[in-house]
Each structure stands twice: as structure tokens, then as C-alpha cells.
Amino acid sequence: MSEWVGTRLRRRRGGAAVYAGSLSLVVLALAGAVGLATRQPWLFPSLGPTVMLFFESPENASSRPRNALVGHGVGLVVGAACFYALGLNGQPPVPSGGLTASYLVAGALSVAITTAVLTLLKTPHPPAGATTLIVSLGILTQPTQLAAMAGAIVLITVAGWGLNRGLLGADAKR
């Protein structure tokens, strides 16, 4: 059987860059388009490193769809738990109100718990650390925003996995 088109492209000089860059553009533009249509934050910082992992190193454990979904899911839940447990609801988010002691605790604790849980579950996905900070630092905390984040995570994971599987076939190793 002949090699998959993505595998051939990635082996060419500069092909890996074209593959990763083009597919990152497509997947993030898709999430952004949904965000524009719904007027919700379907494009946020931790999606960037996730799609980079998907397309730069699809064979890496951190790039597996399960790891991305579990990682970001844990990050969302832990970030929200730390944010609300420390009574930060109603406070201005860190970018506009500044870092306070409570936000410092929420941010550091959320990353520590997210890291511990993902390590215990053997589902590494470093971009989840950014997701938990986005929430625990008050940047996106409303239920509709959290739901949009969850939707975007599922969308980019399905799109990323589907594109890699379709273009790399068995070489996607997931």
C-alpha cells in the first residue's frame, strides 16, 4: 500500500512545517468561526499549544485525543473549583484587576492539582495547565464561557484527530 499523503508531505524538506502550520490554521480557524457565529470564546490561548502538539508530533502521548480531552476537562473543572472555592466570583480578572494573593493561590493550586490528576491518570497534556489558569485567574468563568471552552476543546480534538487520521492513516498511531 502506498504511503499516506500526510506522511509523504512530512518527510519532504519543510513538509512537516507546511503540514503542521496549515492544519493548525484550519483547525483554529474552524474554532474561531464557531466563536464568531455564537459570540462565545471558542478560541482561547491553550488551544494553540494543543493543535501544535496534534500536528507537530502526532506520535507523542500528549497528542492523543484522550489526553487532550481529559487534560482540558480536568483543567476546566479544577480551575473553576479553585476560582469559586476561594471566593473570587465577582472580582475583576487578573489581567484587569491585577494579581492578588487569592488569585495567586487559585492559579498555583489549580495547576498543581491538574498536574497531579493528569499524572495519576497517565494522561499528560501540558496545554491543560493553561486552561486551568485561564479559569482560575478569572479570565473565563461564566457557565456559558466554560461550556464554549468545552465545546471548542471537543471540536479541535475531533478535527485534529480526523485530519491526522485521514492524512497520516496508521502513521497517526492513536
GROMACS .gro file of N, CA and C in nm:
model
  522
    1MET      N    1   0.084  -0.118   0.000
    1MET     CA    2   0.000   0.000   0.000
    1MET      C    3   0.089   0.125   0.000
    2SER      N    4   0.051   0.226  -0.072
    2SER     CA    5   0.132   0.347  -0.079
    2SER      C    6   0.121   0.427   0.051
    3GLU      N    7   0.219   0.513   0.072
    3GLU     CA    8   0.219   0.597   0.192
    3GLU      C    9   0.104   0.697   0.186
    4TRP      N   10   0.058   0.735   0.304
    4TRP     CA   11  -0.046   0.836   0.314
    4TRP      C   12   0.010   0.972   0.274
    5VAL      N   13  -0.073   1.058   0.221
    5VAL     CA   14  -0.030   1.188   0.171
    5VAL      C   15   0.038   1.270   0.280
    6GLY      N   16  -0.014   1.268   0.400
    6GLY     CA   17   0.047   1.344   0.510
    6GLY      C   18   0.185   1.293   0.546
    7THR      N   19   0.202   1.163   0.543
    7THR     CA   20   0.332   1.103   0.572
    7THR      C   21   0.434   1.145   0.468
    8ARG      N   22   0.396   1.140   0.341
    8ARG     CA   23   0.486   1.182   0.233
    8ARG      C   24   0.523   1.330   0.248
    9LEU      N   25   0.423   1.413   0.276
    9LEU     CA   26   0.447   1.555   0.291
    9LEU      C   27   0.542   1.582   0.409
   10ARG      N   28   0.518   1.518   0.522
   10ARG     CA   29   0.600   1.541   0.641
   10ARG      C   30   0.745   1.498   0.620
   11ARG      N   31   0.772   1.406   0.528
   11ARG     CA   32   0.909   1.359   0.503
   11ARG      C   33   0.987   1.451   0.409
   12ARG      N   34   0.917   1.537   0.337
   12ARG     CA   35   0.984   1.629   0.245
   12ARG      C   36   1.049   1.742   0.324
   13ARG      N   37   1.149   1.801   0.264
   13ARG     CA   38   1.216   1.915   0.327
   13ARG      C   39   1.114   2.028   0.347
   14GLY      N   40   1.096   2.069   0.468
   14GLY     CA   41   0.999   2.174   0.500
   14GLY      C   42   0.856   2.125   0.503
   15GLY      N   43   0.834   2.000   0.467
   15GLY     CA   44   0.698   1.947   0.461
   15GLY      C   45   0.631   1.937   0.596
   16ALA      N   46   0.708   1.903   0.699
   16ALA     CA   47   0.650   1.894   0.833
   16ALA      C   48   0.597   2.030   0.878
   17ALA      N   49   0.670   2.136   0.842
   17ALA     CA   50   0.627   2.271   0.878
   17ALA      C   51   0.499   2.309   0.803
   18VAL      N   52   0.493   2.275   0.676
   18VAL     CA   53   0.374   2.303   0.596
   18VAL      C   54   0.255   2.226   0.652
   19TYR      N   55   0.276   2.099   0.682
   19TYR     CA   56   0.170   2.014   0.737
   19TYR      C   57   0.119   2.072   0.869
   20ALA      N   58   0.210   2.095   0.965
   20ALA     CA   59   0.169   2.143   1.097
   20ALA      C   60   0.107   2.282   1.091
   21GLY      N   61   0.170   2.372   1.016
   21GLY     CA   62   0.119   2.508   1.008
   21GLY      C   63  -0.017   2.517   0.940
   22SER      N   64  -0.031   2.447   0.829
   22SER     CA   65  -0.158   2.452   0.755
   22SER      C   66  -0.273   2.393   0.834
   23LEU      N   67  -0.250   2.279   0.897
   23LEU     CA   68  -0.359   2.216   0.971
   23LEU      C   69  -0.391   2.290   1.099
   24SER      N   70  -0.290   2.351   1.162
   24SER     CA   71  -0.318   2.436   1.279
   24SER      C   72  -0.407   2.552   1.239
   25LEU      N   73  -0.376   2.613   1.125
   25LEU     CA   74  -0.457   2.724   1.074
   25LEU      C   75  -0.601   2.680   1.052
   26VAL      N   76  -0.619   2.567   0.987
   26VAL     CA   77  -0.754   2.518   0.955
   26VAL      C   78  -0.834   2.492   1.082
   27VAL      N   79  -0.774   2.421   1.177
   27VAL     CA   80  -0.847   2.382   1.298
   27VAL      C   81  -0.879   2.503   1.386
   28LEU      N   82  -0.782   2.593   1.404
   28LEU     CA   83  -0.809   2.711   1.487
   28LEU      C   84  -0.906   2.807   1.418
   29ALA      N   85  -0.900   2.816   1.286
   29ALA     CA   86  -0.996   2.900   1.214
   29ALA      C   87  -1.137   2.843   1.229
   30LEU      N   88  -1.148   2.712   1.229
   30LEU     CA   89  -1.278   2.648   1.250
   30LEU      C   90  -1.334   2.683   1.387
   31ALA      N   91  -1.252   2.670   1.491
   31ALA     CA   92  -1.298   2.704   1.626
   31ALA      C   93  -1.332   2.853   1.634
   32GLY      N   94  -1.249   2.937   1.574
   32GLY     CA   95  -1.277   3.079   1.575
   32GLY      C   96  -1.405   3.115   1.502
   33ALA      N   97  -1.433   3.047   1.393
   33ALA     CA   98  -1.557   3.073   1.318
   33ALA      C   99  -1.679   3.038   1.401
   34VAL      N  100  -1.672   2.928   1.473
   34VAL     CA  101  -1.783   2.893   1.563
   34VAL      C  102  -1.798   3.000   1.670
   35GLY      N  103  -1.686   3.048   1.722
   35GLY     CA  104  -1.690   3.155   1.822
   35GLY      C  105  -1.753   3.282   1.768
   36LEU      N  106  -1.719   3.319   1.646
   36LEU     CA  107  -1.780   3.438   1.585
   36LEU      C  108  -1.930   3.418   1.568
   37ALA      N  109  -1.968   3.300   1.523
   37ALA     CA  110  -2.111   3.274   1.499
   37ALA      C  111  -2.191   3.270   1.628
   38THR      N  112  -2.131   3.221   1.735
   38THR     CA  113  -2.204   3.207   1.863
   38THR      C  114  -2.176   3.320   1.961
   39ARG      N  115  -2.080   3.404   1.925
   39ARG     CA  116  -2.038   3.514   2.014
   39ARG      C  117  -1.993   3.462   2.151
   40GLN      N  118  -1.920   3.351   2.144
   40GLN     CA  119  -1.865   3.288   2.265
   40GLN      C  120  -1.716   3.261   2.243
   41PRO      N  121  -1.641   3.242   2.351
   41PRO     CA  122  -1.496   3.224   2.340
   41PRO      C  123  -1.455   3.083   2.296
   42TRP      N  124  -1.475   3.054   2.170
   42TRP     CA  125  -1.434   2.924   2.115
   42TRP      C  126  -1.288   2.925   2.071
   43LEU      N  127  -1.220   3.036   2.089
   43LEU     CA  128  -1.077   3.046   2.058
   43LEU      C  129  -1.011   3.110   2.180
   44PHE      N  130  -0.923   3.035   2.246
   44PHE     CA  131  -0.856   3.083   2.366
   44PHE      C  132  -0.715   3.025   2.369
   45PRO      N  133  -0.627   3.083   2.449
   45PRO     CA  134  -0.483   3.054   2.438
   45PRO      C  135  -0.440   2.908   2.445
   46SER      N  136  -0.499   2.827   2.528
   46SER     CA  137  -0.448   2.689   2.541
   46SER      C  138  -0.481   2.600   2.422
   47LEU      N  139  -0.565   2.646   2.331
   47LEU     CA  140  -0.590   2.568   2.210
   47LEU      C  141  -0.470   2.570   2.116
   48GLY      N  142  -0.394   2.679   2.117
   48GLY     CA  143  -0.278   2.690   2.030
   48GLY      C  144  -0.177   2.579   2.054
   49PRO      N  145  -0.130   2.561   2.178
   49PRO     CA  146  -0.035   2.453   2.202
   49PRO      C  147  -0.094   2.314   2.178
   50THR      N  148  -0.224   2.301   2.197
   50THR     CA  149  -0.287   2.171   2.172
   50THR      C  150  -0.279   2.134   2.025
   51VAL      N  151  -0.317   2.227   1.936
   51VAL     CA  152  -0.309   2.194   1.793
   51VAL      C  153  -0.165   2.180   1.747
   52MET      N  154  -0.074   2.254   1.809
   52MET     CA  155   0.067   2.236   1.775
   52MET      C  156   0.112   2.094   1.807
   53LEU      N  157   0.072   2.043   1.923
   53LEU     CA  158   0.105   1.904   1.957
   53LEU      C  159   0.042   1.808   1.857
   54PHE      N  160  -0.084   1.829   1.824
   54PHE     CA  161  -0.153   1.739   1.730
   54PHE      C  162  -0.076   1.725   1.599
   55PHE      N  163  -0.029   1.838   1.544
   55PHE     CA  164   0.025   1.836   1.410
   55PHE      C  165   0.178   1.836   1.402
   56GLU      N  166   0.247   1.881   1.507
   56GLU     CA  167   0.392   1.875   1.507
   56GLU      C  168   0.443   1.739   1.551
   57SER      N  169   0.373   1.678   1.647
   57SER     CA  170   0.421   1.549   1.700
   57SER      C  171   0.303   1.457   1.729
   58PRO      N  172   0.233   1.413   1.623
   58PRO     CA  173   0.114   1.330   1.643
   58PRO      C  174   0.143   1.196   1.710
   59GLU      N  175   0.268   1.153   1.710
   59GLU     CA  176   0.303   1.025   1.773
   59GLU      C  177   0.325   1.039   1.924
   60ASN      N  178   0.332   1.161   1.975
   60ASN     CA  179   0.358   1.187   2.116
   60ASN      C  180   0.235   1.153   2.200
   61ALA      N  181   0.257   1.097   2.319
   61ALA     CA  182   0.145   1.063   2.408
   61ALA      C  183   0.059   1.185   2.441
   62SER      N  184   0.122   1.300   2.457
   62SER     CA  185   0.048   1.422   2.489
   62SER      C  186  -0.047   1.466   2.377
   63SER      N  187  -0.024   1.412   2.257
   63SER     CA  188  -0.105   1.449   2.141
   63SER      C  189  -0.227   1.361   2.122
   64ARG      N  190  -0.243   1.259   2.202
   64ARG     CA  191  -0.357   1.168   2.187
   64ARG      C  192  -0.488   1.240   2.217
   65PRO      N  193  -0.593   1.209   2.142
   65PRO     CA  194  -0.723   1.273   2.168
   65PRO      C  195  -0.770   1.255   2.312
   66ARG      N  196  -0.753   1.136   2.366
   66ARG     CA  197  -0.795   1.112   2.505
   66ARG      C  198  -0.722   1.206   2.600
   67ASN      N  199  -0.594   1.223   2.581
   67ASN     CA  200  -0.516   1.309   2.668
   67ASN      C  201  -0.562   1.454   2.658
   68ALA      N  202  -0.591   1.499   2.537
   68ALA     CA  203  -0.637   1.636   2.519
   68ALA      C  204  -0.773   1.657   2.586
   69LEU      N  205  -0.864   1.565   2.564
   69LEU     CA  206  -0.998   1.580   2.622
   69LEU      C  207  -0.995   1.571   2.774
   70VAL      N  208  -0.928   1.469   2.826
   70VAL     CA  209  -0.920   1.453   2.971
   70VAL      C  210  -0.842   1.569   3.032
   71GLY      N  211  -0.729   1.605   2.970
   71GLY     CA  212  -0.646   1.712   3.024
   71GLY      C  213  -0.719   1.844   3.036
   72HIS      N  214  -0.779   1.888   2.927
   72HIS     CA  215  -0.851   2.015   2.930
   72HIS      C  216  -0.976   2.005   3.019
   73GLY      N  217  -1.041   1.889   3.019
   73GLY     CA  218  -1.158   1.872   3.105
   73GLY      C  219  -1.122   1.887   3.252
   74VAL      N  220  -1.015   1.820   3.292
   74VAL     CA  221  -0.967   1.833   3.430
   74VAL      C  222  -0.929   1.978   3.458
   75GLY      N  223  -0.858   2.041   3.363
   75GLY     CA  224  -0.819   2.181   3.381
   75GLY      C  225  -0.938   2.274   3.400
   76LEU      N  226  -1.043   2.254   3.322
   76LEU     CA  227  -1.164   2.336   3.337
   76LEU      C  228  -1.228   2.317   3.475
   77VAL      N  229  -1.246   2.193   3.513
   77VAL     CA  230  -1.313   2.164   3.641
   77VAL      C  231  -1.230   2.214   3.759
   78VAL      N  232  -1.101   2.184   3.758
   78VAL     CA  233  -1.014   2.225   3.869
   78VAL      C  234  -1.001   2.377   3.874
   79GLY      N  235  -0.986   2.441   3.759
   79GLY     CA  236  -0.978   2.587   3.756
   79GLY      C  237  -1.102   2.652   3.814
   80ALA      N  238  -1.219   2.602   3.773
   80ALA     CA  239  -1.345   2.656   3.826
   80ALA      C  240  -1.358   2.629   3.975
   81ALA      N  241  -1.321   2.509   4.019
   81ALA     CA  242  -1.330   2.475   4.162
   81ALA      C  243  -1.243   2.568   4.245
   82CYS      N  244  -1.121   2.593   4.200
   82CYS     CA  245  -1.031   2.683   4.275
   82CYS      C  246  -1.084   2.826   4.273
   83PHE      N  247  -1.131   2.871   4.158
   83PHE     CA  248  -1.184   3.006   4.144
   83PHE      C  249  -1.301   3.029   4.241
   84TYR      N  250  -1.398   2.938   4.241
   84TYR     CA  251  -1.516   2.955   4.325
   84TYR      C  252  -1.488   2.924   4.471
   85ALA      N  253  -1.403   2.826   4.499
   85ALA     CA  254  -1.372   2.790   4.638
   85ALA      C  255  -1.301   2.904   4.711
   86LEU      N  256  -1.224   2.982   4.638
   86LEU     CA  257  -1.152   3.093   4.700
   86LEU      C  258  -1.233   3.223   4.696
   87GLY      N  259  -1.360   3.213   4.656
   87GLY     CA  260  -1.449   3.329   4.659
   87GLY      C  261  -1.411   3.440   4.563
   88LEU      N  262  -1.359   3.404   4.448
   88LEU     CA  263  -1.315   3.504   4.352
   88LEU      C  264  -1.424   3.551   4.256
   89ASN      N  265  -1.541   3.486   4.262
   89ASN     CA  266  -1.652   3.528   4.177
   89ASN      C  267  -1.689   3.672   4.212
   90GLY      N  268  -1.703   3.755   4.112
   90GLY     CA  269  -1.735   3.896   4.134
   90GLY      C  270  -1.611   3.985   4.140
   91GLN      N  271  -1.494   3.925   4.150
   91GLN     CA  272  -1.369   4.002   4.149
   91GLN      C  273  -1.325   4.023   4.004
   92PRO      N  274  -1.260   4.134   3.974
   92PRO     CA  275  -1.210   4.152   3.837
   92PRO      C  276  -1.103   4.047   3.806
   93PRO      N  277  -1.098   3.999   3.684
   93PRO     CA  278  -0.996   3.900   3.648
   93PRO      C  279  -0.856   3.960   3.659
   94VAL      N  280  -0.758   3.873   3.671
   94VAL     CA  281  -0.620   3.917   3.690
   94VAL      C  282  -0.572   4.017   3.584
   95PRO      N  283  -0.602   3.996   3.453
   95PRO     CA  284  -0.550   4.093   3.355
   95PRO      C  285  -0.598   4.236   3.377
   96SER      N  286  -0.717   4.255   3.432
   96SER     CA  287  -0.766   4.391   3.452
   96SER      C  288  -0.757   4.437   3.598
   97GLY      N  289  -0.767   4.347   3.692
   97GLY     CA  290  -0.767   4.385   3.834
   97GLY      C  291  -0.633   4.364   3.904
   98GLY      N  292  -0.543   4.295   3.838
   98GLY     CA  293  -0.413   4.269   3.900
   98GLY      C  294  -0.412   4.139   3.978
   99LEU      N  295  -0.293   4.090   4.002
   99LEU     CA  296  -0.275   3.967   4.078
   99LEU      C  297  -0.289   3.994   4.226
  100THR      N  298  -0.376   3.920   4.291
  100THR     CA  299  -0.393   3.929   4.435
  100THR      C  300  -0.346   3.799   4.498
  101ALA      N  301  -0.336   3.797   4.629
  101ALA     CA  302  -0.295   3.675   4.699
  101ALA      C  303  -0.392   3.561   4.671
  102SER      N  304  -0.521   3.590   4.667
  102SER     CA  305  -0.621   3.486   4.641
  102SER      C  306  -0.606   3.429   4.500
  103TYR      N  307  -0.583   3.517   4.404
  103TYR     CA  308  -0.564   3.469   4.267
  103TYR      C  309  -0.433   3.390   4.255
  104LEU      N  310  -0.331   3.432   4.327
  104LEU     CA  311  -0.205   3.358   4.327
  104LEU      C  312  -0.228   3.216   4.376
  105VAL      N  313  -0.301   3.202   4.487
  105VAL     CA  314  -0.331   3.069   4.541
  105VAL      C  315  -0.415   2.989   4.442
  106ALA      N  316  -0.518   3.052   4.386
  106ALA     CA  317  -0.605   2.983   4.291
  106ALA      C  318  -0.526   2.934   4.169
  107GLY      N  319  -0.441   3.018   4.115
  107GLY     CA  320  -0.364   2.981   3.996
  107GLY      C  321  -0.264   2.870   4.024
  108ALA      N  322  -0.184   2.888   4.128
  108ALA     CA  323  -0.082   2.788   4.160
  108ALA      C  324  -0.146   2.655   4.200
  109LEU      N  325  -0.250   2.661   4.280
  109LEU     CA  326  -0.318   2.540   4.326
  109LEU      C  327  -0.386   2.467   4.209
  110SER      N  328  -0.448   2.542   4.120
  110SER     CA  329  -0.517   2.477   4.007
  110SER      C  330  -0.418   2.404   3.916
  111VAL      N  331  -0.302   2.463   3.891
  111VAL     CA  332  -0.203   2.395   3.807
  111VAL      C  333  -0.148   2.272   3.881
  112ALA      N  334  -0.121   2.286   4.009
  112ALA     CA  335  -0.068   2.174   4.087
  112ALA      C  336  -0.166   2.057   4.089
  113ILE      N  337  -0.293   2.084   4.112
  113ILE     CA  338  -0.394   1.977   4.117
  113ILE      C  339  -0.412   1.916   3.978
  114THR      N  340  -0.422   2.000   3.877
  114THR     CA  341  -0.437   1.950   3.739
  114THR      C  342  -0.320   1.859   3.703
  115THR      N  343  -0.199   1.902   3.735
  115THR     CA  344  -0.080   1.822   3.706
  115THR      C  345  -0.086   1.688   3.780
  116ALA      N  346  -0.121   1.692   3.907
  116ALA     CA  347  -0.126   1.569   3.987
  116ALA      C  348  -0.232   1.472   3.932
  117VAL      N  349  -0.349   1.523   3.901
  117VAL     CA  350  -0.456   1.437   3.850
  117VAL      C  351  -0.417   1.374   3.716
  118LEU      N  352  -0.363   1.455   3.625
  118LEU     CA  353  -0.325   1.402   3.494
  118LEU      C  354  -0.209   1.302   3.506
  119THR      N  355  -0.121   1.324   3.601
  119THR     CA  356  -0.013   1.229   3.624
  119THR      C  357  -0.068   1.098   3.677
  120LEU      N  358  -0.161   1.106   3.773
  120LEU     CA  359  -0.223   0.984   3.826
  120LEU      C  360  -0.299   0.908   3.718
  121LEU      N  361  -0.366   0.981   3.629
  121LEU     CA  362  -0.443   0.919   3.522
  121LEU      C  363  -0.357   0.878   3.402
  122LYS      N  364  -0.230   0.913   3.407
  122LYS     CA  365  -0.137   0.885   3.296
  122LYS      C  366  -0.188   0.940   3.163
  123THR      N  367  -0.236   1.065   3.170
  123THR     CA  368  -0.286   1.134   3.052
  123THR      C  369  -0.220   1.272   3.040
  124PRO      N  370  -0.090   1.276   3.013
  124PRO     CA  371  -0.023   1.406   3.006
  124PRO      C  372  -0.075   1.491   2.890
  125HIS      N  373  -0.099   1.617   2.920
  125HIS     CA  374  -0.134   1.714   2.817
  125HIS      C  375  -0.101   1.853   2.872
  126PRO      N  376   0.024   1.898   2.857
  126PRO     CA  377   0.067   2.024   2.916
  126PRO      C  378  -0.020   2.147   2.886
  127PRO      N  379  -0.082   2.160   2.768
  127PRO     CA  380  -0.167   2.277   2.747
  127PRO      C  381  -0.283   2.288   2.846
  128ALA      N  382  -0.318   2.179   2.913
  128ALA     CA  383  -0.424   2.184   3.015
  128ALA      C  384  -0.386   2.277   3.129
  129GLY      N  385  -0.256   2.296   3.152
  129GLY     CA  386  -0.211   2.390   3.254
  129GLY      C  387  -0.253   2.532   3.221
  130ALA      N  388  -0.255   2.565   3.093
  130ALA     CA  389  -0.301   2.698   3.052
  130ALA      C  390  -0.453   2.709   3.068
  131THR      N  391  -0.524   2.602   3.036
  131THR     CA  392  -0.669   2.605   3.051
  131THR      C  393  -0.708   2.630   3.196
  132THR      N  394  -0.645   2.559   3.289
  132THR     CA  395  -0.680   2.577   3.429
  132THR      C  396  -0.647   2.718   3.478
  133LEU      N  397  -0.538   2.777   3.427
  133LEU     CA  398  -0.506   2.916   3.463
  133LEU      C  399  -0.605   3.016   3.405
  134ILE      N  400  -0.649   2.993   3.282
  134ILE     CA  401  -0.747   3.083   3.221
  134ILE      C  402  -0.871   3.093   3.309
  135VAL      N  403  -0.910   2.982   3.366
  135VAL     CA  404  -1.030   2.980   3.451
  135VAL      C  405  -0.998   3.030   3.592
  136SER      N  406  -0.896   2.975   3.655
  136SER     CA  407  -0.869   3.010   3.795
  136SER      C  408  -0.826   3.155   3.814
  137LEU      N  409  -0.775   3.219   3.709
  137LEU     CA  410  -0.738   3.360   3.718
  137LEU      C  411  -0.851   3.453   3.677
  138GLY      N  412  -0.970   3.395   3.656
  138GLY     CA  413  -1.089   3.474   3.634
  138GLY      C  414  -1.110   3.523   3.492
  139ILE      N  415  -1.033   3.475   3.398
  139ILE     CA  416  -1.043   3.525   3.260
  139ILE      C  417  -1.171   3.477   3.192
  140LEU      N  418  -1.200   3.350   3.203
  140LEU     CA  419  -1.325   3.291   3.153
  140LEU      C  420  -1.382   3.205   3.266
  141THR      N  421  -1.496   3.247   3.319
  141THR     CA  422  -1.550   3.176   3.437
  141THR      C  423  -1.702   3.154   3.433
  142GLN      N  424  -1.771   3.225   3.347
  142GLN     CA  425  -1.916   3.212   3.344
  142GLN      C  426  -1.954   3.075   3.284
  143PRO      N  427  -2.066   3.017   3.328
  143PRO     CA  428  -2.105   2.886   3.276
  143PRO      C  429  -2.110   2.879   3.123
  144THR      N  430  -2.159   2.983   3.057
  144THR     CA  431  -2.163   2.980   2.911
  144THR      C  432  -2.023   2.983   2.852
  145GLN      N  433  -1.932   3.053   2.916
  145GLN     CA  434  -1.794   3.057   2.870
  145GLN      C  435  -1.726   2.921   2.889
  146LEU      N  436  -1.751   2.859   3.004
  146LEU     CA  437  -1.693   2.727   3.030
  146LEU      C  438  -1.749   2.623   2.932
  147ALA      N  439  -1.877   2.635   2.902
  147ALA     CA  440  -1.937   2.543   2.804
  147ALA      C  441  -1.878   2.566   2.665
  148ALA      N  442  -1.855   2.691   2.628
  148ALA     CA  443  -1.792   2.721   2.499
  148ALA      C  444  -1.651   2.665   2.494
  149MET      N  445  -1.578   2.679   2.603
  149MET     CA  446  -1.442   2.624   2.609
  149MET      C  447  -1.447   2.472   2.590
  150ALA      N  448  -1.538   2.407   2.659
  150ALA     CA  449  -1.550   2.261   2.646
  150ALA      C  450  -1.586   2.223   2.502
  151GLY      N  451  -1.677   2.296   2.442
  151GLY     CA  452  -1.714   2.269   2.303
  151GLY      C  453  -1.596   2.287   2.209
  152ALA      N  454  -1.518   2.391   2.230
  152ALA     CA  455  -1.402   2.417   2.145
  152ALA      C  456  -1.298   2.307   2.160
  153ILE      N  457  -1.280   2.260   2.282
  153ILE     CA  458  -1.183   2.152   2.307
  153ILE      C  459  -1.226   2.025   2.232
  154VAL      N  460  -1.353   1.992   2.240
  154VAL     CA  461  -1.403   1.874   2.167
  154VAL      C  462  -1.388   1.896   2.016
  155LEU      N  463  -1.425   2.013   1.968
  155LEU     CA  464  -1.418   2.042   1.824
  155LEU      C  465  -1.275   2.030   1.772
  156ILE      N  466  -1.180   2.095   1.837
  156ILE     CA  467  -1.043   2.090   1.783
  156ILE      C  468  -0.983   1.950   1.797
  157THR      N  469  -1.023   1.877   1.901
  157THR     CA  470  -0.971   1.741   1.917
  157THR      C  471  -1.026   1.649   1.808
  158VAL      N  472  -1.154   1.656   1.783
  158VAL     CA  473  -1.214   1.573   1.678
  158VAL      C  474  -1.158   1.612   1.541
  159ALA      N  475  -1.151   1.742   1.514
  159ALA     CA  476  -1.098   1.788   1.385
  159ALA      C  477  -0.950   1.750   1.370
  160GLY      N  478  -0.872   1.771   1.474
  160GLY     CA  479  -0.730   1.737   1.469
  160GLY      C  480  -0.707   1.588   1.451
  161TRP      N  481  -0.779   1.509   1.527
  161TRP     CA  482  -0.766   1.363   1.515
  161TRP      C  483  -0.811   1.318   1.376
  162GLY      N  484  -0.923   1.372   1.331
  162GLY     CA  485  -0.975   1.333   1.199
  162GLY      C  486  -0.880   1.369   1.087
  163LEU      N  487  -0.823   1.489   1.091
  163LEU     CA  488  -0.729   1.529   0.987
  163LEU      C  489  -0.603   1.443   0.990
  164ASN      N  490  -0.547   1.422   1.109
  164ASN     CA  491  -0.429   1.337   1.118
  164ASN      C  492  -0.459   1.195   1.071
  165ARG      N  493  -0.570   1.142   1.113
  165ARG     CA  494  -0.606   1.004   1.075
  165ARG      C  495  -0.626   0.995   0.923
  166GLY      N  496  -0.694   1.095   0.867
  166GLY     CA  497  -0.717   1.094   0.722
  166GLY      C  498  -0.592   1.116   0.640
  167LEU      N  499  -0.499   1.197   0.691
  167LEU     CA  500  -0.378   1.228   0.615
  167LEU      C  501  -0.259   1.143   0.649
  168LEU      N  502  -0.256   1.090   0.771
  168LEU     CA  503  -0.143   1.006   0.812
  168LEU      C  504  -0.179   0.859   0.822
  169GLY      N  505  -0.309   0.829   0.827
  169GLY     CA  506  -0.354   0.690   0.837
  169GLY      C  507  -0.298   0.622   0.959
  170ALA      N  508  -0.246   0.504   0.943
  170ALA     CA  509  -0.190   0.426   1.054
  170ALA      C  510  -0.072   0.496   1.117
  171ASP      N  511  -0.007   0.586   1.042
  171ASP     CA  512   0.107   0.658   1.097
  171ASP      C  513   0.066   0.754   1.208
  172ALA      N  514  -0.064   0.784   1.220
  172ALA     CA  515  -0.109   0.871   1.328
  172ALA      C  516  -0.093   0.803   1.463
  173LYS      N  517  -0.090   0.669   1.466
  173LYS     CA  518  -0.064   0.589   1.586
  173LYS      C  519  -0.146   0.634   1.706
  174ARG      N  520  -0.275   0.644   1.688
  174ARG     CA  521  -0.358   0.683   1.802
  174ARG      C  522  -0.475   0.592   1.806
   0.00000   0.00000   0.00000
